[in-house]
PDB file of C-alpha atoms and ligand atoms in Angstrom:
ATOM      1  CA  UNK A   1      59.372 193.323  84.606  1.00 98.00           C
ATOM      2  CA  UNK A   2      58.901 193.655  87.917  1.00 98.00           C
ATOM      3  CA  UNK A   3      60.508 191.604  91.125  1.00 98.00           C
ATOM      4  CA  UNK A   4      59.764 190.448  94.349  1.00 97.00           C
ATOM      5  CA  UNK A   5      62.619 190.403  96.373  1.00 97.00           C
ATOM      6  CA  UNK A   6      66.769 189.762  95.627  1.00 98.00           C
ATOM      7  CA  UNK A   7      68.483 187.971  98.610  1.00 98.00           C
ATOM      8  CA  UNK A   8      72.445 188.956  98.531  1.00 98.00           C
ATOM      9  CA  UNK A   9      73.012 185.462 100.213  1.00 98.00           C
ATOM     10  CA  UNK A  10      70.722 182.809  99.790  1.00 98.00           C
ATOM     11  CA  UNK A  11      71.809 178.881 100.565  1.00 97.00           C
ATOM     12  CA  UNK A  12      68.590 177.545  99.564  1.00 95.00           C
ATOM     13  CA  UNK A  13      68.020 177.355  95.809  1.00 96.00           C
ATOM     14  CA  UNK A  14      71.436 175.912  94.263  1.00 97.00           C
ATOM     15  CA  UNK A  15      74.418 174.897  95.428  1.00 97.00           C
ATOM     16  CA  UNK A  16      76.881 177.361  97.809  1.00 97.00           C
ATOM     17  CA  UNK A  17      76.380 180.998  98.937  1.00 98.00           C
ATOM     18  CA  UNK A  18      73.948 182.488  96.034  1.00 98.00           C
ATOM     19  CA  UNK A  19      72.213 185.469  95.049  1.00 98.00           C
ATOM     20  CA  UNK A  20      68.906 185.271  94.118  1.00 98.00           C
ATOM     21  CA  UNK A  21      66.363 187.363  92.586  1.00 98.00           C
ATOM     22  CA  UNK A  22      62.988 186.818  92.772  1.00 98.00           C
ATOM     23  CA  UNK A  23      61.033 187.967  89.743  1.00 98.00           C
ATOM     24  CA  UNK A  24      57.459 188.859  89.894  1.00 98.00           C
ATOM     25  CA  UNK A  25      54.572 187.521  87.965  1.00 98.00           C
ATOM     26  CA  UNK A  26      53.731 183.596  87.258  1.00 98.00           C
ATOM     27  CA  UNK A  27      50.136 181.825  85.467  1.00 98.00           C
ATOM     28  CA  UNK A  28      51.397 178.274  86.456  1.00 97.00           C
ATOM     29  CA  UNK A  29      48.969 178.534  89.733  1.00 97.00           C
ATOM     30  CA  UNK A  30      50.484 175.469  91.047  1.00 97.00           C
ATOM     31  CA  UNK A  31      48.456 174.231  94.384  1.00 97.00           C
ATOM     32  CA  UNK A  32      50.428 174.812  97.386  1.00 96.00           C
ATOM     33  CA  UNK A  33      52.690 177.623  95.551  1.00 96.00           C
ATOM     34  CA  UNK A  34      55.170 178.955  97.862  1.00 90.00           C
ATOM     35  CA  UNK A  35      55.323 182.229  96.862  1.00 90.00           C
ATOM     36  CA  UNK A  36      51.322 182.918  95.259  1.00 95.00           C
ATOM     37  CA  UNK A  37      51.589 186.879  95.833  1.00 95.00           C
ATOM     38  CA  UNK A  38      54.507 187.082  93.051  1.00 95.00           C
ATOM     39  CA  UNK A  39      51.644 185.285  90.279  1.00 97.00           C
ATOM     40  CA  UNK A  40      50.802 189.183  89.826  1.00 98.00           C
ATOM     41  CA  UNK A  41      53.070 190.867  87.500  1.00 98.00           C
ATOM     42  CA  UNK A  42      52.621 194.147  89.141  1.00 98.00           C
ATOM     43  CA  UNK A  43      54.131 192.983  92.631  1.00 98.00           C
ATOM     44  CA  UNK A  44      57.153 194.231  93.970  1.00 98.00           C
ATOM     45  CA  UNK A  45      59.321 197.025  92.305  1.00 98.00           C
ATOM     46  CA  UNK A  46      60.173 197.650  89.176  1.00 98.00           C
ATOM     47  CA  UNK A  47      63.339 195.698  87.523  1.00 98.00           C
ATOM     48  CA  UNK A  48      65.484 198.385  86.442  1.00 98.00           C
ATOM     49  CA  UNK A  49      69.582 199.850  85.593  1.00 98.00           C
ATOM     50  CA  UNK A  50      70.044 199.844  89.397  1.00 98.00           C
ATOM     51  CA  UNK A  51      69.253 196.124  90.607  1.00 98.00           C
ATOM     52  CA  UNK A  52      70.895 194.929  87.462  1.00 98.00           C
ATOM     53  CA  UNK A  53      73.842 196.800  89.356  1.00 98.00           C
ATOM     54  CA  UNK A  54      73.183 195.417  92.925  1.00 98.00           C
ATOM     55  CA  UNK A  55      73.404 191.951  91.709  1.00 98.00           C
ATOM     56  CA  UNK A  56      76.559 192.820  89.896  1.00 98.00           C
ATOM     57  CA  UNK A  57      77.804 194.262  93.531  1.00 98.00           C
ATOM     58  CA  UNK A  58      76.640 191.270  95.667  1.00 98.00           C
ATOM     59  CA  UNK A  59      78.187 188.626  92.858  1.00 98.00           C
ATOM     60  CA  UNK A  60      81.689 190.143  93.371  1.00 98.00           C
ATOM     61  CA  UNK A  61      82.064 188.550  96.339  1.00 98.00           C
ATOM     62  CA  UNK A  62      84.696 185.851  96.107  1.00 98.00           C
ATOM     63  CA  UNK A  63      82.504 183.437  98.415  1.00 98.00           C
ATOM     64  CA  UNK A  64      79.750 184.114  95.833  1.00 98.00           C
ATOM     65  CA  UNK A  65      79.205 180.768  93.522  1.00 98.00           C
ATOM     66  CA  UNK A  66      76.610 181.975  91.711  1.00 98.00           C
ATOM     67  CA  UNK A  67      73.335 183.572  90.889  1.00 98.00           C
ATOM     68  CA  UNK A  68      69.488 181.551  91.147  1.00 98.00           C
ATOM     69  CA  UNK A  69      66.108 183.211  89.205  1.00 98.00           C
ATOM     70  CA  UNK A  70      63.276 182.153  90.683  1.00 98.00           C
ATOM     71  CA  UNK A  71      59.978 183.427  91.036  1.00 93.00           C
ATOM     72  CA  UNK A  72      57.050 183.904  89.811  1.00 95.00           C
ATOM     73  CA  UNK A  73      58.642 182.497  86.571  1.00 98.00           C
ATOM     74  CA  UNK A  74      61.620 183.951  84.868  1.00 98.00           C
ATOM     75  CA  UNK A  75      60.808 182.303  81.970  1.00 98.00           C
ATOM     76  CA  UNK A  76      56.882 183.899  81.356  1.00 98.00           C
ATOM     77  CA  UNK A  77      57.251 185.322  77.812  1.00 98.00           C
ATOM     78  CA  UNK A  78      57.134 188.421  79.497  1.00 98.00           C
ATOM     79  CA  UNK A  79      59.907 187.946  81.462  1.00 98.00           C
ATOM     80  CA  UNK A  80      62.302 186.741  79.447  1.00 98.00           C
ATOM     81  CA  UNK A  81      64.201 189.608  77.765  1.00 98.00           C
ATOM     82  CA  UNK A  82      65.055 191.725  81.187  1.00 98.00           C
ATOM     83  CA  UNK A  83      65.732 188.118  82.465  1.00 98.00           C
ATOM     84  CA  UNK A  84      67.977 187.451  79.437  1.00 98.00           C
ATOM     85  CA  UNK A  85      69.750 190.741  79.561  1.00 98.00           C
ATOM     86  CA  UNK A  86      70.291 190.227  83.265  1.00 98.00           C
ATOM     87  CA  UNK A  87      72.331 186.818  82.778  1.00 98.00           C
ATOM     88  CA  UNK A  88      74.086 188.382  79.232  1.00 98.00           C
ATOM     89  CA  UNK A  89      75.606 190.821  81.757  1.00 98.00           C
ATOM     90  CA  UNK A  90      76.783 188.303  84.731  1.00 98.00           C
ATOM     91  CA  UNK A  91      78.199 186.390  82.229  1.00 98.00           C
ATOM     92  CA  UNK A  92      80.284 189.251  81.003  1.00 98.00           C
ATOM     93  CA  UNK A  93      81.354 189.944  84.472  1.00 98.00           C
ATOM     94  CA  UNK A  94      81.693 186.712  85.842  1.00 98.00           C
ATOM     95  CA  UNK A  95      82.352 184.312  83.489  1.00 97.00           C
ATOM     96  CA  UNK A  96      83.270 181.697  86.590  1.00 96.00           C
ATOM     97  CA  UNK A  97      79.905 182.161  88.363  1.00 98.00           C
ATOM     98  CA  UNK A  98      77.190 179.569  87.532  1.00 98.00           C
ATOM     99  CA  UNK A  99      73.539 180.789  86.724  1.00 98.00           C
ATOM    100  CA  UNK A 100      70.446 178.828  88.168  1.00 98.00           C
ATOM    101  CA  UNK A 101      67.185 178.948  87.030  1.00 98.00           C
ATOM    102  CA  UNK A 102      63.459 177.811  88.826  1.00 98.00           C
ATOM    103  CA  UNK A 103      60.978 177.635  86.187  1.00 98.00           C
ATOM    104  CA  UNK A 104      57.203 175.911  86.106  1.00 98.00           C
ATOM    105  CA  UNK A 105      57.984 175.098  82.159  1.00 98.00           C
ATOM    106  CA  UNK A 106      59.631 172.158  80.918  1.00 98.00           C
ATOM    107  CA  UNK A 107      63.089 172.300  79.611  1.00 98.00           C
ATOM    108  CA  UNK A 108      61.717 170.453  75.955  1.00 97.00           C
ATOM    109  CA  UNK A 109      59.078 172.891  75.765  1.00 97.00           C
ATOM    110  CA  UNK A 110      61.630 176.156  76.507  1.00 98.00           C
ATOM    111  CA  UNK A 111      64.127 174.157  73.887  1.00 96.00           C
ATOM    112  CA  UNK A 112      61.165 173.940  71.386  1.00 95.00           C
ATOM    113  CA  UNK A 113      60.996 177.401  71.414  1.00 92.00           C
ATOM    114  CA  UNK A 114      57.302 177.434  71.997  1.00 93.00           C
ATOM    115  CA  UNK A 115      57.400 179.389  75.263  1.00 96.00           C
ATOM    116  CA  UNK A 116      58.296 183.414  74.338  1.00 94.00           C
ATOM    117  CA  UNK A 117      60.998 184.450  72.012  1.00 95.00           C
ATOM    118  CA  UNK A 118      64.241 184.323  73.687  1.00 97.00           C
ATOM    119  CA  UNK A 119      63.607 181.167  75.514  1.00 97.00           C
ATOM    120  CA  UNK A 120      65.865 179.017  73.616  1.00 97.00           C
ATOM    121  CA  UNK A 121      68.957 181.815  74.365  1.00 97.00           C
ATOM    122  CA  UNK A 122      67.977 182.313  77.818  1.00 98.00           C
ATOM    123  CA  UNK A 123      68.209 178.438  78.111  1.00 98.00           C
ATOM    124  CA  UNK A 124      71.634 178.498  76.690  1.00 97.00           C
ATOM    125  CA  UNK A 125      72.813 181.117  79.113  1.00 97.00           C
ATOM    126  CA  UNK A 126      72.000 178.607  82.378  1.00 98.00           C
ATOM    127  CA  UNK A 127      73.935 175.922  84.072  1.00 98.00           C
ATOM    128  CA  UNK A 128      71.511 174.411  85.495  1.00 98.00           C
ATOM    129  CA  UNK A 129      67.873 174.413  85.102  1.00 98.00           C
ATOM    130  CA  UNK A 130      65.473 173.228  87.938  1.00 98.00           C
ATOM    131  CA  UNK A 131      62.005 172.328  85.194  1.00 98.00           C
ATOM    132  CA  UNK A 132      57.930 171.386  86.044  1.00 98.00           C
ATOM    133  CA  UNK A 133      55.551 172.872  87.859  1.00 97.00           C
ATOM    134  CA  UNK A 134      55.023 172.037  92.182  1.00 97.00           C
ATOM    135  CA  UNK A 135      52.896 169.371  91.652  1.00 97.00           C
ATOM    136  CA  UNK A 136      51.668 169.188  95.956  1.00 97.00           C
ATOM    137  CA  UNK A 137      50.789 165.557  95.864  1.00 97.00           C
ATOM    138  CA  UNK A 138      54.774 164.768  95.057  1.00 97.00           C
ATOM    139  CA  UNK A 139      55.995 167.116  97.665  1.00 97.00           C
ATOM    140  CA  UNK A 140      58.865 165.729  99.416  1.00 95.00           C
ATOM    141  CA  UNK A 141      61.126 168.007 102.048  1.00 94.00           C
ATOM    142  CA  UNK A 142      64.102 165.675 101.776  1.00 94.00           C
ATOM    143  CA  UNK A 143      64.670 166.352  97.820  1.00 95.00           C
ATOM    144  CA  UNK A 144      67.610 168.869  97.420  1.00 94.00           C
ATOM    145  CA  UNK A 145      66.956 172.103  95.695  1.00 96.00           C
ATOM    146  CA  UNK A 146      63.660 171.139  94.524  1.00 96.00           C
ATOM    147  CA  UNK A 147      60.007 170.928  96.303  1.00 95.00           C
ATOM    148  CA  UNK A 148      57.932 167.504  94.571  1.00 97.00           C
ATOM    149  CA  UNK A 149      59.537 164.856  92.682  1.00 97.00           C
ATOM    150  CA  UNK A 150      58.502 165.637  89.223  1.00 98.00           C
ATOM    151  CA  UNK A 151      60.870 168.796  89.157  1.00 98.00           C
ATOM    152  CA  UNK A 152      64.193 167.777  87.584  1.00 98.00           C
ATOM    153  CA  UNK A 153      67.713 169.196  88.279  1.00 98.00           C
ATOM    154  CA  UNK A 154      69.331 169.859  84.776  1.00 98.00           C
ATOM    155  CA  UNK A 155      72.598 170.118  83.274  1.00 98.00           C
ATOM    156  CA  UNK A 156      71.497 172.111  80.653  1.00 98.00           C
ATOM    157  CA  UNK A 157      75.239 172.653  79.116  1.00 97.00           C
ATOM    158  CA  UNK A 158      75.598 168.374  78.804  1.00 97.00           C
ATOM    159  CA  UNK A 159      71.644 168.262  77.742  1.00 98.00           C
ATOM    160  CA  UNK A 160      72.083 170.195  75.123  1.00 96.00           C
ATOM    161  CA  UNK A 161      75.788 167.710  73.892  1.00 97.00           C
ATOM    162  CA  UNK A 162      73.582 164.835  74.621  1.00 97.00           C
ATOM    163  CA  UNK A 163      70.481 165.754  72.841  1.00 96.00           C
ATOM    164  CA  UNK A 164      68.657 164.423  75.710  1.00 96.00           C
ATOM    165  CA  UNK A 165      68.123 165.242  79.626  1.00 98.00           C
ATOM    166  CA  UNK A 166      70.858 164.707  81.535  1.00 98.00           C
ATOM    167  CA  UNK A 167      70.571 165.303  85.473  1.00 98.00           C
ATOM    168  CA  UNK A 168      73.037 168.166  87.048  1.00 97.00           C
ATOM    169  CA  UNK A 169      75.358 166.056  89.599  1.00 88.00           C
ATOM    170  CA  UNK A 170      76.855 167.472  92.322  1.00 74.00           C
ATOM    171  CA  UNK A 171      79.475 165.102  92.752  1.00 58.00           C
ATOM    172  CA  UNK A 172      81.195 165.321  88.985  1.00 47.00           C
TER     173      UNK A 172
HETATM  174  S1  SF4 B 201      55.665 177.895  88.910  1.00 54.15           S
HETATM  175 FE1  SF4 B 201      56.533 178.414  90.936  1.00 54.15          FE
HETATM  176  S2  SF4 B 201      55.842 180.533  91.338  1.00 54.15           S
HETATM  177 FE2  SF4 B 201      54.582 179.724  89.677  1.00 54.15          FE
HETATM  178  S3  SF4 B 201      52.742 178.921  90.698  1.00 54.15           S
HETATM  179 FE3  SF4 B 201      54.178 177.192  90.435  1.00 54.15          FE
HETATM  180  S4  SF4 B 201      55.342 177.132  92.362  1.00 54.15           S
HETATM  181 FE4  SF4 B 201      54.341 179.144  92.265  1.00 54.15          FE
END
């Protein structure tokens, strides 16, 4: 796998100071994409020992809530097992951290276990999972954490207890 860029603080994509690693390499080709020069899985550098390290490092920090994927799409079949390794390891290390996760999938179809192999235990390694494509004609700059209205912010931890969607709220 290769990525795009990892931001040591990011405020943008999940709640609190974040890190945030942007993986390379996306076929979605939403409209409007934010981000179109990561749809090429050979942009960027190569995702190896030593970023899997640097995010360790920049997690430590005690103002640090967590750690967002985003892309391209972490959850490409070809993506997925560095991705899952990656969040088996800050879950080892920071057990109190929450993981975030962008993805142009939807969380039934990731669940089903139709999208790559490790989908369903990369799913089960997130807190929250922000699902759908950016669909340009729902765009809306006042949504938090999300670009068009069809994207959905999920708990995936009470999802999965509820057997059905249930939206991640802030204010629990
Ligand atoms: S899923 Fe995300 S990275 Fe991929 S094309 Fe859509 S907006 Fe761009």
């Amino acid at each position: 796998m290769n990525y795009a860029d990892i931001r040591p603080i990011d405020v943008a994509n999940g709640p609190g100071i974040r890190v945030s690693l942007f993986v390379s390499g996306c076929t979605h080709a939403c409209p409007g994409c934010f981000n179109p020069e990561a749809w090429d899985f050979g942009y960027g550098q190569p995702f190896t020992k030593d970023e899997v390290d640097a995010i360790l490092t920049h997690l430590a920090k005690p103002y640090v809530k967590g750690l967002s994927l985003l892309g391209g799409e972490p959850f490409h079949p070809s993506n997925q097992a560095a991705v899952l390794e990656l969040v088996k390891r800050v879950r080892e290390a920071y057990p109190g951290k929450d993981i975030w996760c962008y993805t142009g999938y939807l969380y039934e179809d990731l669940l089903s276990g139709k999208v790559g192999e490790h989908s369903r235990e990369l799913l089960e390694q997130l807190d929250v999972l922000v699902d759908g494509p950016f669909v340009l004609e729902q765009k809306e700059l006042s949504l938090r954490f999300r670009g068009s209205a069809n994207q959905r912010l999920i708990d995936v931890h009470a999802s999965r207890e509820a057997g059905t969607v249930v939206w991640w709220n802030d204010e629990m």
